Coordinates of C-alpha atoms in Angstrom, one line a residue:
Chain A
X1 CA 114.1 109.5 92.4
X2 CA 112.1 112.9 92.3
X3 CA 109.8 113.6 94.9
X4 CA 106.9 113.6 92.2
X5 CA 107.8 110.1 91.3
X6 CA 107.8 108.7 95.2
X7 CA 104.5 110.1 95.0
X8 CA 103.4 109.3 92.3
X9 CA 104.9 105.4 92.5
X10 CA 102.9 105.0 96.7
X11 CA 99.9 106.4 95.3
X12 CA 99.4 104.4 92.1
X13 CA 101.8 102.1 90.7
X14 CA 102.2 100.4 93.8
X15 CA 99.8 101.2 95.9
X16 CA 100.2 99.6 99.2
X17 CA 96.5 97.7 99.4
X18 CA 95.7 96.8 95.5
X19 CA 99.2 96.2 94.7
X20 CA 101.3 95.0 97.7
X21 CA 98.5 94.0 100.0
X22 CA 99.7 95.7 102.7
X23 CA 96.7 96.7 105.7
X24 CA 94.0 94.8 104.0
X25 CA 92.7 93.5 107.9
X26 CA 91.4 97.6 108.2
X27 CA 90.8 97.9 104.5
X28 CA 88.4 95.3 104.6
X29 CA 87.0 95.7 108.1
X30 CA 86.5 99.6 107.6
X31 CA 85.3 100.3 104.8
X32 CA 81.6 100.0 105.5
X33 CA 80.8 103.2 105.1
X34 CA 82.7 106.2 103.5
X35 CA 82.7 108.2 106.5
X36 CA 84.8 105.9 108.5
X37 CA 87.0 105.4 105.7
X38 CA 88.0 108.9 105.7
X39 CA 89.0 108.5 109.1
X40 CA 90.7 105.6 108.7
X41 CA 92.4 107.3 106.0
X42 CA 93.3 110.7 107.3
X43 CA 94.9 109.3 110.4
X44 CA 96.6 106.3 108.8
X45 CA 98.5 109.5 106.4
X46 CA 99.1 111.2 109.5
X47 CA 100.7 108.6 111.2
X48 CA 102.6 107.2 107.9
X49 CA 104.3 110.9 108.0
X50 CA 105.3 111.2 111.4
X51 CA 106.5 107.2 111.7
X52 CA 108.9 107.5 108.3
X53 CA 110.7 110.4 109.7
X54 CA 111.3 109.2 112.9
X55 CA 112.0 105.8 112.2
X56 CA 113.9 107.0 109.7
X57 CA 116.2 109.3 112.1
X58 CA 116.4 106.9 114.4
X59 CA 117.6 104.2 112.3
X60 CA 120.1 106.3 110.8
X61 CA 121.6 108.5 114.1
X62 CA 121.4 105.4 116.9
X63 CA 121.1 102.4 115.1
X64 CA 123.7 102.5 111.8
X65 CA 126.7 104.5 114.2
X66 CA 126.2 101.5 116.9
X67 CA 125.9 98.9 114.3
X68 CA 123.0 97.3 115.6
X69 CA 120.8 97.4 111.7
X70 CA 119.7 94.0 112.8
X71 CA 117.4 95.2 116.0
X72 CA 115.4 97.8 113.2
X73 CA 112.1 95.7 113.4
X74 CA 111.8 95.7 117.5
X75 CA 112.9 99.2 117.5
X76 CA 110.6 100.5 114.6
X77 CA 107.6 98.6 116.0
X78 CA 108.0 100.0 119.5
X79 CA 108.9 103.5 117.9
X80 CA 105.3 102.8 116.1
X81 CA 103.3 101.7 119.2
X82 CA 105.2 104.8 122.0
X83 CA 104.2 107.7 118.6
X84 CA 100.9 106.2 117.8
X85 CA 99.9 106.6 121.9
X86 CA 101.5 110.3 121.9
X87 CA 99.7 111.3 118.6
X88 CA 96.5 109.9 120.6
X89 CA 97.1 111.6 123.1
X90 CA 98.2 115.1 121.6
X91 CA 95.5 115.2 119.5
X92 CA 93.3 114.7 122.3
X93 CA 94.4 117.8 124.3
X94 CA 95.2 120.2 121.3
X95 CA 91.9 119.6 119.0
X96 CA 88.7 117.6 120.4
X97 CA 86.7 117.5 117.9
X98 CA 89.7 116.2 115.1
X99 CA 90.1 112.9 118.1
X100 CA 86.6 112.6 118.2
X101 CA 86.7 112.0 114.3
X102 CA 90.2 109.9 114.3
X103 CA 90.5 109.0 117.7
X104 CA 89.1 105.2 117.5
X105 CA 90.9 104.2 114.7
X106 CA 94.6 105.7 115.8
X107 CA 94.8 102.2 118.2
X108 CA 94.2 99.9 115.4
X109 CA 96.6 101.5 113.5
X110 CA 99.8 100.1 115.5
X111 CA 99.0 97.0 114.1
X112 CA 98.9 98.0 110.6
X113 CA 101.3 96.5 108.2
X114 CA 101.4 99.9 106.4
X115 CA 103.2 101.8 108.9
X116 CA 105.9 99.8 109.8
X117 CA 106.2 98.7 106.0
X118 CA 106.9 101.8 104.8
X119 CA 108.9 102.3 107.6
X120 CA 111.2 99.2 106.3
X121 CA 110.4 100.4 103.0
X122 CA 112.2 103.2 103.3
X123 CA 115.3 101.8 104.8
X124 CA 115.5 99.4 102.1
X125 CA 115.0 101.9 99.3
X126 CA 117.9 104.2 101.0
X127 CA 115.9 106.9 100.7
X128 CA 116.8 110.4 101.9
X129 CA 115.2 111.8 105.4
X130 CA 112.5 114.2 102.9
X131 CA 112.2 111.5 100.4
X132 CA 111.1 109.0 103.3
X133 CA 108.5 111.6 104.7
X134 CA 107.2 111.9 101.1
X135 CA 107.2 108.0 101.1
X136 CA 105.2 107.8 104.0
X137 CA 102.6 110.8 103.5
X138 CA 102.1 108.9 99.6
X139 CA 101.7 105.5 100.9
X140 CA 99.3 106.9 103.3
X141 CA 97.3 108.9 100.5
X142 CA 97.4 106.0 98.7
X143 CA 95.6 103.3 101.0
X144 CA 93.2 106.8 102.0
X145 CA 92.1 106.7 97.7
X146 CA 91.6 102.7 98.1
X147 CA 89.8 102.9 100.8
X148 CA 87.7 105.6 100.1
X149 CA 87.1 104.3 96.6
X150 CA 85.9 100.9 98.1
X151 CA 83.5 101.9 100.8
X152 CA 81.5 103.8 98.1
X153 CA 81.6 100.6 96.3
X154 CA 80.4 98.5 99.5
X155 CA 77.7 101.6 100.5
X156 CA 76.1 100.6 96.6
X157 CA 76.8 96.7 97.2
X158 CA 74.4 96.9 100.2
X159 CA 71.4 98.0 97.7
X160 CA 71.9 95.3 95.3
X161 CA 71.4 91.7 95.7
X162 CA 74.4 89.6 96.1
X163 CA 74.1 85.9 96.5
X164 CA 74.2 84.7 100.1
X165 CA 77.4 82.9 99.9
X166 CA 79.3 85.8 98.2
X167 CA 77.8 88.3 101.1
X168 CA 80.3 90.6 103.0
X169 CA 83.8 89.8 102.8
X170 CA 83.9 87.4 99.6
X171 CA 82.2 90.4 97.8
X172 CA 84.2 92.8 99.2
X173 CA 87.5 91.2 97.8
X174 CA 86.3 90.1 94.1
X175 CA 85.2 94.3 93.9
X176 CA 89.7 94.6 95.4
X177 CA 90.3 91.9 92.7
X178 CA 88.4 93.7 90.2
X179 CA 90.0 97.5 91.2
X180 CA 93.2 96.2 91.3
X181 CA 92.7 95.1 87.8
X182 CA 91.8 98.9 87.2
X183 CA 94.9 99.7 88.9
X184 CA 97.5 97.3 86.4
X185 CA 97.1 100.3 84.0
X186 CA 99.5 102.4 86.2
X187 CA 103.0 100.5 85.7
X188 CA 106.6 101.9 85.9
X189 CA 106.7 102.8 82.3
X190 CA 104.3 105.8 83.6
X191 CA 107.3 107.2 85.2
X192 CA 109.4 106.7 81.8
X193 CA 106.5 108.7 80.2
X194 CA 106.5 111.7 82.2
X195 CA 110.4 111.7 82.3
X196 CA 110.6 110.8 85.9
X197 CA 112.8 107.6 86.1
Chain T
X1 CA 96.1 65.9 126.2
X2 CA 93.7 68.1 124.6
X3 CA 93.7 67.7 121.0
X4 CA 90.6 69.6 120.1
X5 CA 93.2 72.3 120.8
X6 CA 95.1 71.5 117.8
X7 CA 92.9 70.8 115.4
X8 CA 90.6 73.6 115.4
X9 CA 92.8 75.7 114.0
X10 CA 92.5 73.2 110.7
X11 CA 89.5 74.0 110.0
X12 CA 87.0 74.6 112.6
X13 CA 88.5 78.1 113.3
X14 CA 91.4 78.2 110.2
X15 CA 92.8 82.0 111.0
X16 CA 93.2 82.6 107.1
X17 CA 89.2 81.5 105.8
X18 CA 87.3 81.5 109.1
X19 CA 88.7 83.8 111.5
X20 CA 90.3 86.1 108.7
X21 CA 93.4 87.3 110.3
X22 CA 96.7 88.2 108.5
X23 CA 95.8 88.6 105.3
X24 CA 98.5 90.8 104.1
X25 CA 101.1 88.0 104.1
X26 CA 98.5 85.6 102.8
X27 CA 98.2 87.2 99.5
X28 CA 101.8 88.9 99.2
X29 CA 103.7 85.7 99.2
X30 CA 101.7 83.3 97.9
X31 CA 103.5 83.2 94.4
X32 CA 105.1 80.0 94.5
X33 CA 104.8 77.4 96.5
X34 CA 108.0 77.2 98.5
X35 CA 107.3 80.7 99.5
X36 CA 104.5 79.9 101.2
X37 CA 106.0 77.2 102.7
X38 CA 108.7 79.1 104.1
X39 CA 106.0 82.0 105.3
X40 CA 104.1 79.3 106.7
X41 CA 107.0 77.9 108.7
X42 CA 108.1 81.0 109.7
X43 CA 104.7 82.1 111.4
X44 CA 104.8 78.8 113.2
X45 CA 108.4 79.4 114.5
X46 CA 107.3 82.5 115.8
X47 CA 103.9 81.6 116.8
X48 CA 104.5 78.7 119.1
X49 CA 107.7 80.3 120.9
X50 CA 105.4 83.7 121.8
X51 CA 102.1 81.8 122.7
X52 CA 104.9 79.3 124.6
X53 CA 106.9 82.4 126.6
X54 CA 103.5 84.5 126.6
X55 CA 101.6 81.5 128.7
X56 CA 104.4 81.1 130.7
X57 CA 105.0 84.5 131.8
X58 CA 101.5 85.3 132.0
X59 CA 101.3 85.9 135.6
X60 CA 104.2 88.3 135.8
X61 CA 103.5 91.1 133.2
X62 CA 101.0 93.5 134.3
X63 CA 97.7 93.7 132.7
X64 CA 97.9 97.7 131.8
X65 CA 101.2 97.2 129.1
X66 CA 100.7 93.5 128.3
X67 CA 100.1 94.4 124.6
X68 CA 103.8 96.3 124.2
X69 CA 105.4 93.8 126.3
X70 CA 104.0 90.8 123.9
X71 CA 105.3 92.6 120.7
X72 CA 108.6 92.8 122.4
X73 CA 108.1 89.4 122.4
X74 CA 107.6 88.9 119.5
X75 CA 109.7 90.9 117.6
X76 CA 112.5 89.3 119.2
X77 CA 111.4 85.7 117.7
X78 CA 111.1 87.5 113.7
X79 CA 114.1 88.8 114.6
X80 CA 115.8 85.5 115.0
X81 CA 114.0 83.8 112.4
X82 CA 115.2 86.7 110.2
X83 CA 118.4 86.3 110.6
X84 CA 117.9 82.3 110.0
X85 CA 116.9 82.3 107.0
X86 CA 118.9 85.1 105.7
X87 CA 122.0 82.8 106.9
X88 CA 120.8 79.4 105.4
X89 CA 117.9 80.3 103.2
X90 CA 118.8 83.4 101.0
X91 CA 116.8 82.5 98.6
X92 CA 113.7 82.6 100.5
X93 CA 114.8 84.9 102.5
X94 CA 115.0 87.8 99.4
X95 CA 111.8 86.3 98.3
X96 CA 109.6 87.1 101.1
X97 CA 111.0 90.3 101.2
X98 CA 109.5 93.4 103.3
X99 CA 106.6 90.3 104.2
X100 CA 109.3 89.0 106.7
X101 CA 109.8 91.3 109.3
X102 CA 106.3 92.0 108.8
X103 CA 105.1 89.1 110.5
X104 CA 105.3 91.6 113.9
X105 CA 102.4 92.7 112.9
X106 CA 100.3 89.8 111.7
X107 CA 97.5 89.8 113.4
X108 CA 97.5 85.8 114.1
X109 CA 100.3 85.8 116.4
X110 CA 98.6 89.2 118.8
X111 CA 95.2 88.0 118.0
X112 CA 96.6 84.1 119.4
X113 CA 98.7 86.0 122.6
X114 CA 95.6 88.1 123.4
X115 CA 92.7 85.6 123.0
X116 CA 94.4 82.5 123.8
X117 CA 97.7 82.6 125.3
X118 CA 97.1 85.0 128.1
X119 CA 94.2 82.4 129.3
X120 CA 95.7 78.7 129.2
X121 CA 98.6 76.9 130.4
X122 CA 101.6 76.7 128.7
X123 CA 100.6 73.4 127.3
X124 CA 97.2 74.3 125.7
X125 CA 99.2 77.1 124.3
X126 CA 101.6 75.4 122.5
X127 CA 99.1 72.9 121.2
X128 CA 96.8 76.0 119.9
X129 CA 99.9 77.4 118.5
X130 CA 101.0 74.2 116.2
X131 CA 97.4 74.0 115.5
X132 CA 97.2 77.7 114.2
X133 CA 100.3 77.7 112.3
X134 CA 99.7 74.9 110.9
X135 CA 96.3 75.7 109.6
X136 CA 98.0 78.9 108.5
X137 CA 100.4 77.1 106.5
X138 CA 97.7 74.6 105.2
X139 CA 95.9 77.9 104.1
X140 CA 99.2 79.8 102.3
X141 CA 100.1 76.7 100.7
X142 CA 96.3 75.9 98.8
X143 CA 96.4 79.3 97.5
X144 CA 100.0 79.3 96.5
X145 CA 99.2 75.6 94.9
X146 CA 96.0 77.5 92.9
X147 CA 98.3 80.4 91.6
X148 CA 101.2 78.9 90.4
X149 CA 99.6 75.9 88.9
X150 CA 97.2 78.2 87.0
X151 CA 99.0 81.5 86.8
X152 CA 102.7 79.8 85.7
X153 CA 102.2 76.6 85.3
X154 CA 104.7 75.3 87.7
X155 CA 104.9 74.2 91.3
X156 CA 108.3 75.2 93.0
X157 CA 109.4 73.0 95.9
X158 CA 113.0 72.7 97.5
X159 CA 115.7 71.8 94.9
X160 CA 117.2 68.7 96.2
X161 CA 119.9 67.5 94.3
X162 CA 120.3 67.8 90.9
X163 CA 116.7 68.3 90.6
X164 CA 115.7 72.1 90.9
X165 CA 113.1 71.7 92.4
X166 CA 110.4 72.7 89.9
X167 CA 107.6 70.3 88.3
X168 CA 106.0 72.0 85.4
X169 CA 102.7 71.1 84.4
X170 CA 102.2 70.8 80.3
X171 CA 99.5 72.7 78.5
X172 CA 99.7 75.7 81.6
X173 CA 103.3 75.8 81.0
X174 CA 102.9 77.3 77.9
X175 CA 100.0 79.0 78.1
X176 CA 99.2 79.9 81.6
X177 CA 96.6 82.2 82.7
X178 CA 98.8 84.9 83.8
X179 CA 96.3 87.5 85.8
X180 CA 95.9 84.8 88.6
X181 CA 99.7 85.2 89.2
X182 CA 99.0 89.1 89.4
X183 CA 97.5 91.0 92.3
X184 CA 94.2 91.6 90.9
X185 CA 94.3 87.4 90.7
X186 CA 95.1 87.3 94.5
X187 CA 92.2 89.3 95.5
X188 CA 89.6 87.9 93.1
X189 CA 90.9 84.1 94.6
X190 CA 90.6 85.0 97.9
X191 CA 86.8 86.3 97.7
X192 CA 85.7 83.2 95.6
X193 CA 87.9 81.0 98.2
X194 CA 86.3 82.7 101.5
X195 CA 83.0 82.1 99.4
X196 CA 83.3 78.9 99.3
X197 CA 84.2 78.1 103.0
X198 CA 81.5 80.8 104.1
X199 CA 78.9 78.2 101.9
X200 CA 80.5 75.5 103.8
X201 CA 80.3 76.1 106.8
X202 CA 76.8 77.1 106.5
X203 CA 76.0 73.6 105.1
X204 CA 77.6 71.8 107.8
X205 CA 75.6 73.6 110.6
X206 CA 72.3 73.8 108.9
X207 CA 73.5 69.7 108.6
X208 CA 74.2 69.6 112.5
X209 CA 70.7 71.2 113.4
X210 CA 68.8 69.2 111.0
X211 CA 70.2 65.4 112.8

């Protein structure tokens, strides 16, 4: 596959939150404001990038020549937590200011089912080591245009009346349901169209 | 033995409506039925052994890396339920997909190790875990029911015998409402649904203060 269509097939057609459900915990819990989502965002690409590329080394110079394919989730998820406390902690001596804006989200990111997915993703897919790092950077784009798209959403939802039962959360997934419908319009034969599959 | 441990996690606290915690597998597998089944199960395999080896061990790991040392933990258990059900269970094995090994990071099994397990004995914790995963299951499996019955018109159980293991239900069959079986129909479910419990739940307490 092209590098435009991985792009275009993490950012759209199957875009990790409206079409995999993949990190809806933070995609529902951060969105409140657009702000935060931006954050969220931002550092959730970052660490998508970094984790593909070394997952994806790792998995491919230590685990395939040993023949020990089977240990990938422990070793990708510790990979995950040990990179998500360096980035943490080099973006904490190198630039203030970008930690003060990402820093509280970069611990709830370990948990994230993005990161690792794409990780496993990418195995899966047997994509090559660039094609995995432009897997990881889309998917991360991807969940930063949900995201961002939805806490502008929730900022209006806050100045309208909503029924008291549909308050919050229920709300905030029927206006999901209701983007993800939005989102069926981008399908695989978009790729076909533009001569990319 | 204290069984308001295990049933709170029925409905009292139910991680999937109430406590709203790993939703990702809640939605991504609840096609057919037998997947969330087999989701459900798994999250209990996993569940109780953690909280189980968590409990017991909770006086040994040290407080600073007790979060690294319980996904350890519990990677090891997806790892061997895994490899299970990719031995005897293929078929649900391909069907849940990347959502397998991505039980690591549902946030039921931390959230239980952290806020339970690292509190109680080894016996509340095993009690809290069935509870959980049970409720978990109860959970995957309503939704599942809603979206096949509406969005294929079929419930898929486990073939036994000659039977395949699939009821269909007439008048859906053939014309079933297909955008519930999509992901937009996940999403939109899941708000009415967590409507529903939020209204509820309110009634009951605003029922409990009134007596």
């Amino acid at each position: 596959m092209s590098y435009l269509a991985i792009f275009l097939t993490y950012v759209f057609i199957n875009n990790f939150i409206l079409v995999q459900f993949l990190g809806l915990c933070p995609f529902i819990g951060v969105s409140k404001n657009s702000e935060s989502a931006i954050g969220m965002g931002l550092a959730l690409t970052f660490v998508t990038g970094v984790t593909s590329v070394v997952c994806w080394i790792v998995y491919h110079g230590v685990l395939v020549p040993l023949g020990l394919e089977y240990l990938e989730t422990i070793t990708f998820i510790l990979i995950i937590a040990a990179l998500v406390q360096l980035v943490e902690m080099v973006i904490k001596k190198i630039s203030p200011s970008l930690y003060k804006a990402l820093g509280i989200f970069l611990p709830l990111i370990t948990t994230n089912c993005i990161v690792l997915g794409i990780a496993l993703i990418n195995i899966t897919e047997s994509y090559n080591l660039l094609e995995s790092f432009v897997s990881g950077v889309s998917a991360g784009l991807g969940f930063t245009l949900a995201i961002i798209l939805m806490s502008n959403i929730r900022e209006k939802l806050d100045l309208t009346p909503v029924r008291k039962v549909f308050k919050g959360v229920p709300i905030a997934f029927i206006s999901a349901g209701l983007m993800a419908l939005a989102f069926m319009a981008f399908d695989k034969a978009l790729l076909s169209n533009l001569h990319l599959a | 033995m204290n069984t308001k441990e295990l049933t709170k996690g029925f409905f009292k606290e139910n991680p999937t409506f109430i406590i709203m915690l790993g939703m990702c597998p809640t939605l991504g597998v609840t096609t057919q039925v037998v997947n969330a089944l087999g989701m459900g199960a798994g999250v209990l395999f996993v569940l109780f052994f953690s909280n189980v080896l968590i409990a017991a061990l909770k006086n040994v790991i040290p407080n600073s890396v007790r979060i690294p040392c319980y996904i350890v933990i519990i990677a090891s258990f997806v790892t061997i339920v895994e490899m299970v059900l990719h031995a005897f269970v293929p078929s649900i094995y391909d069907a849940l997909g990347v959502y397998l090994p991505l039980i690591v990071v549902n946030c039921i099994i931390l959230g239980r190790a952290e806020a339970f397990a690292n509190k109680n004995t080894v016996g509340d914790s095993a009690l809290d875990a069935i509870g959980m995963g049970l409720g978990f299951t109860m959970s995957l499996s309503l939704i599942a029911l809603i979206r096949e019955v509406f969005g294929k018109g079929t419930i898929t159980l486990f073939a036994i015998g000659n039977w395949n293991g699939v009821i269909t239900i007439p008048g859906l069959y053939e014309w079933p409402v297909r955008v519930v079986s999509l992901a937009a129909g996940a999403l939109l479910l899941m708000g009415y649904l967590k409507a529903f419990f939020q209204w509820f739940s309110e009634n009951r307490k605003a029922k409990g203060t009134a007596k």
